[in-house]
Coordinates of C-alpha atoms in Angstrom, one line a residue:
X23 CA 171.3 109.4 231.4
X24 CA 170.2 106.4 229.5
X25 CA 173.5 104.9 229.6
X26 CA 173.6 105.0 233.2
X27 CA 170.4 103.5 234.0
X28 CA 171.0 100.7 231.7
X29 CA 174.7 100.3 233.7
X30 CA 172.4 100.3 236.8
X31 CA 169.8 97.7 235.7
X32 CA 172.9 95.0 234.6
X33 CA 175.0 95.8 237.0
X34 CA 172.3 94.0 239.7
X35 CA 171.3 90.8 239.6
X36 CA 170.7 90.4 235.6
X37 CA 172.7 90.4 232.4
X38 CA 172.6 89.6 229.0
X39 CA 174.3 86.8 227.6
X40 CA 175.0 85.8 224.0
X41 CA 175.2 82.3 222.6
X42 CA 176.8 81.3 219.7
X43 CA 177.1 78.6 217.4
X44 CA 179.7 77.6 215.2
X45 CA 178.0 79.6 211.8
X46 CA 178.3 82.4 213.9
X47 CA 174.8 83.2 214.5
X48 CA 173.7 84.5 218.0
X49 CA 170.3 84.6 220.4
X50 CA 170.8 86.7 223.2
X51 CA 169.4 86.1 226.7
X52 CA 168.6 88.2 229.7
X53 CA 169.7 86.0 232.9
X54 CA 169.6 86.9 236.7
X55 CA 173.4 85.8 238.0
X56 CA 172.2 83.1 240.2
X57 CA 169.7 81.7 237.4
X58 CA 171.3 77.9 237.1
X59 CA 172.2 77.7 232.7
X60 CA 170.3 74.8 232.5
X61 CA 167.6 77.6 231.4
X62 CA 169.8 79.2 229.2
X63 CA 170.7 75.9 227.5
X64 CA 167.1 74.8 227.0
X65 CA 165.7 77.9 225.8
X66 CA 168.2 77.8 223.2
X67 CA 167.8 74.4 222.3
X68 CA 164.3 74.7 222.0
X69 CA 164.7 77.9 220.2
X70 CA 167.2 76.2 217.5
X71 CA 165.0 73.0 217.4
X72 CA 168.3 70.8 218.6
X73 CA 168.5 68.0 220.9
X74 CA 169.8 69.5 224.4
X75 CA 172.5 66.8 224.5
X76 CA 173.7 67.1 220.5
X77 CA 175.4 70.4 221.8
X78 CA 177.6 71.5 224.2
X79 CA 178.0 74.9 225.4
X80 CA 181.7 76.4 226.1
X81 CA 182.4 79.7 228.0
X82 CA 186.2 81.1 227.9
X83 CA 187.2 77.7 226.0
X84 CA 185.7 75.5 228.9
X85 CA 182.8 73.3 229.2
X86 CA 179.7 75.4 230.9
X87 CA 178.4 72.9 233.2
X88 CA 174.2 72.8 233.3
X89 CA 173.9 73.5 237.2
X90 CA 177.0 76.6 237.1
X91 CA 175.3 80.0 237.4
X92 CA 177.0 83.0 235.5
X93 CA 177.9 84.4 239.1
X94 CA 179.8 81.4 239.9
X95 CA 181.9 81.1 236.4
X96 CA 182.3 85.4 236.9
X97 CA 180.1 86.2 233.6
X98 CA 180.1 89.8 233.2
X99 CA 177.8 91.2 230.7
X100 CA 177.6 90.6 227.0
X101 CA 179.6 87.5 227.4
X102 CA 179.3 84.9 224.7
X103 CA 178.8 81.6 225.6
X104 CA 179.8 79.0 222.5
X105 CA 177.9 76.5 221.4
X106 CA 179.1 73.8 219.6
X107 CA 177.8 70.4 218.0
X108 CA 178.9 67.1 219.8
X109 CA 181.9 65.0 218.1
X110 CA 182.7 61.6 219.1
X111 CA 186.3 60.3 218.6
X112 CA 188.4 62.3 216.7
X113 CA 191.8 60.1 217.8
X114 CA 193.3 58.4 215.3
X115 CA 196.1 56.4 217.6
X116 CA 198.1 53.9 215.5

């Protein structure tokens, strides 16, 4: 009967999300669907003590834009959101 009322509860308006970084390590968030990530991105940030724009967050392999909610990129619960430090260049064109 637990089970079902936890189904109930995330299958409203909140779920939880789980970022990533690239060690593996993960802080998980509860976030209403129409909550913009920005929040999600900050809290984290602010959480990990790194610089909100050192880091980029990635959800199925694409770039998780601050103002996207999780109901418009169709995040379902436990979804993992990546986060990953910021690399400049990277080309090495002859």
């Amino acid at each position: 009967m637990a089970d079902e009322e936890a189904k109930v509860k995330t299958e409203g308006n909140v779920i939880n999300l789980v970022v990533k970084d690239q060690t593996g390590n993960e802080v998980h968030f509860k976030v209403k669907m129409k909550t913009r990530l920005e929040k999600v991105f900050n809290a984290y940030c602010n959480k990990k003590g790194v610089d909100t724009a050192s880091v980029r967050f990635l959800f199925d392999g694409n770039r998780a834009k601050p103002d996207s909610t999780p109901e418009a990129l169709g995040m379902e619960d436990g979804d993992v959101l990546d986060c990953v430090i910021e690399q400049v260049g990277g080309c090495s064109c002859a």
